[in-house]
PDB file of C-alpha atoms in Angstrom:
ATOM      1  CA  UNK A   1     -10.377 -10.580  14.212  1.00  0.00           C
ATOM      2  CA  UNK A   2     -13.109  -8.182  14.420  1.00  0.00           C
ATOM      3  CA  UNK A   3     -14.029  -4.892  16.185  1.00  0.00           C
ATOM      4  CA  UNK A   4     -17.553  -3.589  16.705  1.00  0.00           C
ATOM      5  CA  UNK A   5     -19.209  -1.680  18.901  1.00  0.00           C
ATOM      6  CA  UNK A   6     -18.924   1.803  21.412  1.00  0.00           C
ATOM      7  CA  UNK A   7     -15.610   0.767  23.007  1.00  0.00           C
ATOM      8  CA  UNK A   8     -12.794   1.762  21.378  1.00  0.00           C
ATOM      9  CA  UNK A   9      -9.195  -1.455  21.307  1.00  0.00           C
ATOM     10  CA  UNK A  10      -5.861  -0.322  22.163  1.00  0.00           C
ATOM     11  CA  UNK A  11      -3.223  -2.699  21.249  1.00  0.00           C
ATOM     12  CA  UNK A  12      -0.660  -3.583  23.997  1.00  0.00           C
ATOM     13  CA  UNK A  13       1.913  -5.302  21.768  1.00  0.00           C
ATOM     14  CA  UNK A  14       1.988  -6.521  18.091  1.00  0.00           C
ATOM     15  CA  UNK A  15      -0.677  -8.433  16.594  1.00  0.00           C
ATOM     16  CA  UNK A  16      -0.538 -11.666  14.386  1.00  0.00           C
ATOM     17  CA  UNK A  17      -3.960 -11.897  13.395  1.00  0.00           C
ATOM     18  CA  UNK A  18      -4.681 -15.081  11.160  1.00  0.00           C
ATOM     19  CA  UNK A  19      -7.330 -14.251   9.718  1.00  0.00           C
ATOM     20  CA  UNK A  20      -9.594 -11.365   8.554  1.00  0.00           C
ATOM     21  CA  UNK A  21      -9.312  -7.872  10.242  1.00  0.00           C
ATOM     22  CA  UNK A  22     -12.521  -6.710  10.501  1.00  0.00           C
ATOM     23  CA  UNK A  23     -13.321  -2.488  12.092  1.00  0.00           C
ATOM     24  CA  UNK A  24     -17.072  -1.347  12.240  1.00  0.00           C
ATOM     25  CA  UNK A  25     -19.019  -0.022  14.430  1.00  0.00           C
ATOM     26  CA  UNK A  26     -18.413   3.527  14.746  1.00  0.00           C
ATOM     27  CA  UNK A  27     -15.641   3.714  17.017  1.00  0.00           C
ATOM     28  CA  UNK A  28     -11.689   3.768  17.133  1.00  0.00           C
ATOM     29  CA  UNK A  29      -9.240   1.192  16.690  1.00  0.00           C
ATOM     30  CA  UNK A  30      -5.759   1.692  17.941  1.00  0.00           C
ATOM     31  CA  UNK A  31      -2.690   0.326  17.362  1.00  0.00           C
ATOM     32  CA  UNK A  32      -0.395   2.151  19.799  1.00  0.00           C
ATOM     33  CA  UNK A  33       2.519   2.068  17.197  1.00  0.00           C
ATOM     34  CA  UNK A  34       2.178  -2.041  17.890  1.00  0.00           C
ATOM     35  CA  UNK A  35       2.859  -3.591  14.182  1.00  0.00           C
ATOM     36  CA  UNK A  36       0.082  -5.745  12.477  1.00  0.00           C
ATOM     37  CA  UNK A  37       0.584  -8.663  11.024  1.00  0.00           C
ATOM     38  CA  UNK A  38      -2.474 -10.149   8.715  1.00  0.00           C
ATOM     39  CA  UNK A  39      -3.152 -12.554   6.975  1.00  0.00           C
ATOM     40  CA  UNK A  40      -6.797 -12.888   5.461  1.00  0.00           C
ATOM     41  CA  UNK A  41      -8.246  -9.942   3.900  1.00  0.00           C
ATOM     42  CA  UNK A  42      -8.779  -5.973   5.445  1.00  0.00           C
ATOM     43  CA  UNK A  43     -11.610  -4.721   6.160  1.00  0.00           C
ATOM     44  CA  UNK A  44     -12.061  -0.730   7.734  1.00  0.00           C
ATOM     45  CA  UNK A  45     -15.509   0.348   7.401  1.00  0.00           C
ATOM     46  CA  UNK A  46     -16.584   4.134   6.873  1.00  0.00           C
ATOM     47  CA  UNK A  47     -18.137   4.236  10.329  1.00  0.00           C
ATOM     48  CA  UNK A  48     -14.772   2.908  12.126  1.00  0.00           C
ATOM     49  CA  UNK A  49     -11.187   4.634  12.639  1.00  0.00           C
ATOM     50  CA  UNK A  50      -8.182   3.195  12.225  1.00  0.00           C
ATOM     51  CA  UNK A  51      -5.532   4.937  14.526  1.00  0.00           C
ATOM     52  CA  UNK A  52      -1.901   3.656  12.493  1.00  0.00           C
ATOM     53  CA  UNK A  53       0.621   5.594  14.853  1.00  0.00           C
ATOM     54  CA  UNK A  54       3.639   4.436  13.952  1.00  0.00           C
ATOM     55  CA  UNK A  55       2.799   1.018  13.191  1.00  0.00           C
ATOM     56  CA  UNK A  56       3.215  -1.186  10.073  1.00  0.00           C
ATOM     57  CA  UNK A  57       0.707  -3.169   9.015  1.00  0.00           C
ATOM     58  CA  UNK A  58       2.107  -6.718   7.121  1.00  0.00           C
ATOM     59  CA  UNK A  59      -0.134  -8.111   4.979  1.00  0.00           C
ATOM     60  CA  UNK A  60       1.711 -11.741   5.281  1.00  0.00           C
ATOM     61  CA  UNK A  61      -1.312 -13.885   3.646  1.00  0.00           C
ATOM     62  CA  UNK A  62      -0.797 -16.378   0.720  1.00  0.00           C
ATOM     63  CA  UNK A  63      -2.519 -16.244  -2.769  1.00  0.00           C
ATOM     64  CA  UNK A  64      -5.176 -13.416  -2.589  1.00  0.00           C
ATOM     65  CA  UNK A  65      -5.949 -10.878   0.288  1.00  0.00           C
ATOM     66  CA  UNK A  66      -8.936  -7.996  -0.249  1.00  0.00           C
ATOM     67  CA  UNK A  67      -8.933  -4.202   0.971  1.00  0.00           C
ATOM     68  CA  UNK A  68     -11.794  -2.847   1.821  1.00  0.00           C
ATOM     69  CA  UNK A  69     -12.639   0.385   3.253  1.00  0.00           C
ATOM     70  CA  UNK A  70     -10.685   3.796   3.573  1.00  0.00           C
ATOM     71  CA  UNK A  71      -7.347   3.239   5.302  1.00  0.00           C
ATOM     72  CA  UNK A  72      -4.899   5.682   6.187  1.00  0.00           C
ATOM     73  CA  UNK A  73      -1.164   3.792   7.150  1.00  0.00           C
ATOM     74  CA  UNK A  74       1.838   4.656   8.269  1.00  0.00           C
ATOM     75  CA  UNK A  75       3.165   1.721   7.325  1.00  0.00           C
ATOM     76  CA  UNK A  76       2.104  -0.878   4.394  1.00  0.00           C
ATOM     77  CA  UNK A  77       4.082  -3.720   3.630  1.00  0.00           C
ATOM     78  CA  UNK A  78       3.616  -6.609   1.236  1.00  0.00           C
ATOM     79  CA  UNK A  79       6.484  -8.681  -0.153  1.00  0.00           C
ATOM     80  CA  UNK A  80       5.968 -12.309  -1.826  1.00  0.00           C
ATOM     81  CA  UNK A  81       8.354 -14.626  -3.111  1.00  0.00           C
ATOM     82  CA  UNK A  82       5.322 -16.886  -4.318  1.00  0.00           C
ATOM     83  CA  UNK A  83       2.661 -15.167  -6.792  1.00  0.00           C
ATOM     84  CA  UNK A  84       0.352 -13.602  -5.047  1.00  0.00           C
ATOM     85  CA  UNK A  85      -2.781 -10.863  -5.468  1.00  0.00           C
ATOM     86  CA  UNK A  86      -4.004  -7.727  -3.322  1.00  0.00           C
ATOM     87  CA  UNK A  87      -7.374  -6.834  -4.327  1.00  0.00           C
ATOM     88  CA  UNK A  88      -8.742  -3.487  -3.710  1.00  0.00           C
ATOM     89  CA  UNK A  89     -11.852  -2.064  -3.248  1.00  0.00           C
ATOM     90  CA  UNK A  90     -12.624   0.442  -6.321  1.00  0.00           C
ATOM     91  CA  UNK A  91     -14.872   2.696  -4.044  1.00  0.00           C
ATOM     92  CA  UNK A  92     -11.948   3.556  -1.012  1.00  0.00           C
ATOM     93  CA  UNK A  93      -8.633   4.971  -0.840  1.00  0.00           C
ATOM     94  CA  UNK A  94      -5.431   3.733   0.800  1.00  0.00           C
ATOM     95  CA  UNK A  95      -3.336   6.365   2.135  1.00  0.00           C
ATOM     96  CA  UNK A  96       0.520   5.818   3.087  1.00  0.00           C
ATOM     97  CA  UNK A  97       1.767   8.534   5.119  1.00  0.00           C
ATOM     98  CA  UNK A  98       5.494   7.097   5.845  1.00  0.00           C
ATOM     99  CA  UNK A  99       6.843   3.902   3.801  1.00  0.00           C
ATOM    100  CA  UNK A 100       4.998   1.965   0.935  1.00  0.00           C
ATOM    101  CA  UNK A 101       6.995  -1.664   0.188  1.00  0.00           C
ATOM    102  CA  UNK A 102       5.176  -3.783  -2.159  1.00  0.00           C
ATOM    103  CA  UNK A 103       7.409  -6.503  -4.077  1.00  0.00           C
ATOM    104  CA  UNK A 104       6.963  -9.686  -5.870  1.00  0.00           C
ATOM    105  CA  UNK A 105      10.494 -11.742  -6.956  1.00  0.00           C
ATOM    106  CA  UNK A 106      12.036 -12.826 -10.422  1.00  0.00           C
ATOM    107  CA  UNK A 107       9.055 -14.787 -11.839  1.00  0.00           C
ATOM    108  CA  UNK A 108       6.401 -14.669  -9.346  1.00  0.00           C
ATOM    109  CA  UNK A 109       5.196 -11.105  -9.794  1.00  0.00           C
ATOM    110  CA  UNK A 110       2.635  -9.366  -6.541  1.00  0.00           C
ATOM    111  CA  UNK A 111      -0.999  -9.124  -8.673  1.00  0.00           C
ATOM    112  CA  UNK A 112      -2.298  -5.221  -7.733  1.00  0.00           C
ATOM    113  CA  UNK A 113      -5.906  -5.328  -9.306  1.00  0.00           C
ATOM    114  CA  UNK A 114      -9.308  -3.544  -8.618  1.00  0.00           C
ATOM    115  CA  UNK A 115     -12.431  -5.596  -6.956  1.00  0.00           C
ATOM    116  CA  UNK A 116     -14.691  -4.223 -10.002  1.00  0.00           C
ATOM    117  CA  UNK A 117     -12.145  -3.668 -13.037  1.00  0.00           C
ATOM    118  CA  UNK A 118     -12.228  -1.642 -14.973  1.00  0.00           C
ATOM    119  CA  UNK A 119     -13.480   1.237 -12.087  1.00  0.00           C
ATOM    120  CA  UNK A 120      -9.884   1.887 -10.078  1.00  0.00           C
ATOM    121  CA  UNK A 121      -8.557   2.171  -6.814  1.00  0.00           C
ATOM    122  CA  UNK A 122      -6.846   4.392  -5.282  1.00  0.00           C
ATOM    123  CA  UNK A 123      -3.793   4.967  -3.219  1.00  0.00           C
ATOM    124  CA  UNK A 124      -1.930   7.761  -2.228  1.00  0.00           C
ATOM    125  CA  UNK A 125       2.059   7.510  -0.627  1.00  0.00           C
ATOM    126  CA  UNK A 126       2.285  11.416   0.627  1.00  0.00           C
ATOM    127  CA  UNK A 127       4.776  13.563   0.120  1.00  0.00           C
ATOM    128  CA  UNK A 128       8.086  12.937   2.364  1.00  0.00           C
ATOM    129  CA  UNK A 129       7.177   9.119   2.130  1.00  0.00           C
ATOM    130  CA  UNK A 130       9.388   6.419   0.795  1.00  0.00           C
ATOM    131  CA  UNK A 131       8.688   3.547  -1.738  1.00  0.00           C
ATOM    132  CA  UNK A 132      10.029   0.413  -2.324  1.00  0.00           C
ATOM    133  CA  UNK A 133       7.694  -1.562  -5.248  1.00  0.00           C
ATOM    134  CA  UNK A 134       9.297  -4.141  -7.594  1.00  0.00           C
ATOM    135  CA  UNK A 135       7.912  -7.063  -9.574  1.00  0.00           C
ATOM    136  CA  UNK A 136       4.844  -5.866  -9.936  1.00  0.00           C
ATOM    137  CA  UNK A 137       1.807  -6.142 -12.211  1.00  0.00           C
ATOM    138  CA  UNK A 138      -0.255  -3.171 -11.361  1.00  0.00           C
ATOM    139  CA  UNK A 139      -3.912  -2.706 -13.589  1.00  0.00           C
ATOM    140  CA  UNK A 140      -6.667   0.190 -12.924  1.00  0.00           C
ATOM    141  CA  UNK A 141      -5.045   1.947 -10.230  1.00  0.00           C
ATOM    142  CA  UNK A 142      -5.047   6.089  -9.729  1.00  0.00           C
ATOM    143  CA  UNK A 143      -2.236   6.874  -7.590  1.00  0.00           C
ATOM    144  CA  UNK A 144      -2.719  10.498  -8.148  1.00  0.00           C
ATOM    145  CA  UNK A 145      -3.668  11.646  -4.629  1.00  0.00           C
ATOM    146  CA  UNK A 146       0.021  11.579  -3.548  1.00  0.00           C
ATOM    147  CA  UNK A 147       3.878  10.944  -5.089  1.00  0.00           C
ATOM    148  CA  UNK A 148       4.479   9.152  -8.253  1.00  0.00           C
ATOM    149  CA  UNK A 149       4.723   5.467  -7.906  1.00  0.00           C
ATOM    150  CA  UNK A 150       7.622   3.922  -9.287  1.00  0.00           C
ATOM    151  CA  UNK A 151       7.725   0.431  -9.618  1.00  0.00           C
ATOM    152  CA  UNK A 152      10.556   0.498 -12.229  1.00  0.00           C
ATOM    153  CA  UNK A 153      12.116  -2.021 -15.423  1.00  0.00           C
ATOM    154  CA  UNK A 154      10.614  -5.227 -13.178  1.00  0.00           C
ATOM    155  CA  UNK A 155       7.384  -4.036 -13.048  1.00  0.00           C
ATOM    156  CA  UNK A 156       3.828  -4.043 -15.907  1.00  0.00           C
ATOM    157  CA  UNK A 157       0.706  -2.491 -16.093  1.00  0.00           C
ATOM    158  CA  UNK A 158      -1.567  -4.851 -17.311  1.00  0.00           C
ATOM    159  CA  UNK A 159      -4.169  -3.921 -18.973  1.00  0.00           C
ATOM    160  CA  UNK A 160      -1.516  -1.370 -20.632  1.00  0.00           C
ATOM    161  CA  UNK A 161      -2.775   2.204 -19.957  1.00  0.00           C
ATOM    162  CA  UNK A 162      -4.889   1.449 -17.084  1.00  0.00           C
ATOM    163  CA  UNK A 163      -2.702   3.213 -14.234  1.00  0.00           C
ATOM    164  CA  UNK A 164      -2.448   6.925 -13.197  1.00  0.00           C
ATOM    165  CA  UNK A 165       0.772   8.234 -11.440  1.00  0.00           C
ATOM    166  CA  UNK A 166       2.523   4.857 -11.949  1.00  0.00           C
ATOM    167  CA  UNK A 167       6.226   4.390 -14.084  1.00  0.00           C
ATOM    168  CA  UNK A 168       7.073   1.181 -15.254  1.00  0.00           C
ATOM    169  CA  UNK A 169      10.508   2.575 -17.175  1.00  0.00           C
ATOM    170  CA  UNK A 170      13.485   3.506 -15.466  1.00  0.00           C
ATOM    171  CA  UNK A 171      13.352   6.717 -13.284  1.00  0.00           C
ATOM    172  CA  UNK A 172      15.007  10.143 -13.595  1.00  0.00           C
ATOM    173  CA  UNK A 173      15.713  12.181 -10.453  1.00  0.00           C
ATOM    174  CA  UNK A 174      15.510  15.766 -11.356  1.00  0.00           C
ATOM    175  CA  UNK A 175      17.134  18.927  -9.388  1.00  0.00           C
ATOM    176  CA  UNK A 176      15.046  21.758 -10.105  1.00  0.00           C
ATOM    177  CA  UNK A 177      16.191  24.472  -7.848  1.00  0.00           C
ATOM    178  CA  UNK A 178      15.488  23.901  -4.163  1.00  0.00           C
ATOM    179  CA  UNK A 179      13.084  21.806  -4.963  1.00  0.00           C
ATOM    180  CA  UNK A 180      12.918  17.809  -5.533  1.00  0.00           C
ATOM    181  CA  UNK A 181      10.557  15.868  -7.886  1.00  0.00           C
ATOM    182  CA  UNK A 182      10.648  12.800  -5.760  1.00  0.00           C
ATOM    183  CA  UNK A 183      11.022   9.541  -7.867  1.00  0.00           C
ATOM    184  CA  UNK A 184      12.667   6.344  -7.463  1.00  0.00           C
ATOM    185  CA  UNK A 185      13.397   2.735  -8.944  1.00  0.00           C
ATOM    186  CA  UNK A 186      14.756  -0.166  -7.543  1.00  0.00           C
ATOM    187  CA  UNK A 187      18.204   0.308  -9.851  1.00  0.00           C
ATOM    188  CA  UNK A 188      18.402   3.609  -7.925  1.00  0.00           C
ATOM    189  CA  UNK A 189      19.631   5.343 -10.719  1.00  0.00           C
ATOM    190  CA  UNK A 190      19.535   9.155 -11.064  1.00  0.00           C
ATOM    191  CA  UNK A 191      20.163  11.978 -13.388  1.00  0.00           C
ATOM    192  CA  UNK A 192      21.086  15.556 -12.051  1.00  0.00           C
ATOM    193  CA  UNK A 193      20.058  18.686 -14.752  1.00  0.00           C
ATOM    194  CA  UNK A 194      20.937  21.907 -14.083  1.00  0.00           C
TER     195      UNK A 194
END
């Protein structure tokens, strides 16, 4: 599906789009808190908006799907129970501003890899968002723009060393005052200090 031109789309009810999702052109698209449902690769070009409301966008496609383009989501959900890969595009940033799921299964692990390795992508879950990533193998990603990613004991980083603001070990919750470092694994298992 693409989008081009002056006029800007509304969506009217949830979208299963079967192939690519293509926004150019210099105007808005938006989704009228309709979910999206997609299943070739995403495309959001630097001279389009993308309006999220309160929408999720499912990336439901087999094997390998691309992001391209700035994207912020309310949103973003990927879950496999067959190996699969999102590729993302080194040069944009994809920002989560409510719920992040991204999950592979015992054995067939969800592939999270740069278009150009070893230059990284970026993502960003902001603060007061929630997380649910498991069975993952994560390489040259900077998730430093927002919370600490925590894809927990079933996840790797591969190449080792190649992720920023990513665990991979078990995760600590830690009460400092009135305040809350916000991190989570899938065991959700938590430590209080005092």
């Amino acid at each position: 599906m693409g989008h081009s031109g002056s006029t800007p789309v509304e969506t009217s009810n949830d979208l299963d789009i079967n192939g690519d999702f293509v926004n150019e052109g210099g105007t808005s698209f938006i989704t009228n808190d309709f979910d999206m449902f997609v299943a070739g690769d995403w495309s959001n070009f630097s001279d389009a908006t993308f309006v999220a409301g309160t929408a999720t966008v499912v990336f439901d496609g087999t094997g390998t799907q691309q992001i391209n383009g700035d994207t912020t989501y309310y949103n973003f959900y990927k879950v496999v129970n067959t190996a699969g890969t999102l590729v993302f595009d080194n040069t944009a940033e994809q920002t989560i501003t409510n719920s992040l799921t991204m999950t592979g299964t015992v054995g067939q692990l969800l592939r999270l890899e740069s278009d150009s390795p070893p230059m990284m992508w970026e993502i960003s879950l902001l603060p007061g968002g929630t997380q649910t990533l498991r069975y993952l193998s994560v390489g040259d990603s900077d998730a430093s723009g927002g919370l600490l990613l925590v894809a927990g004991t079933t996840s790797v980083e591969s190449p080792v060393s190649s992720t920023i603001n990513w665990s991979f070990g078990a995760a600590t919750l830690t009460w400092e005052g009135d305040s809350l470092i916000d991190a989570r694994s899938e065991e959700h298992t938590s430590e209080l200090q005092s």
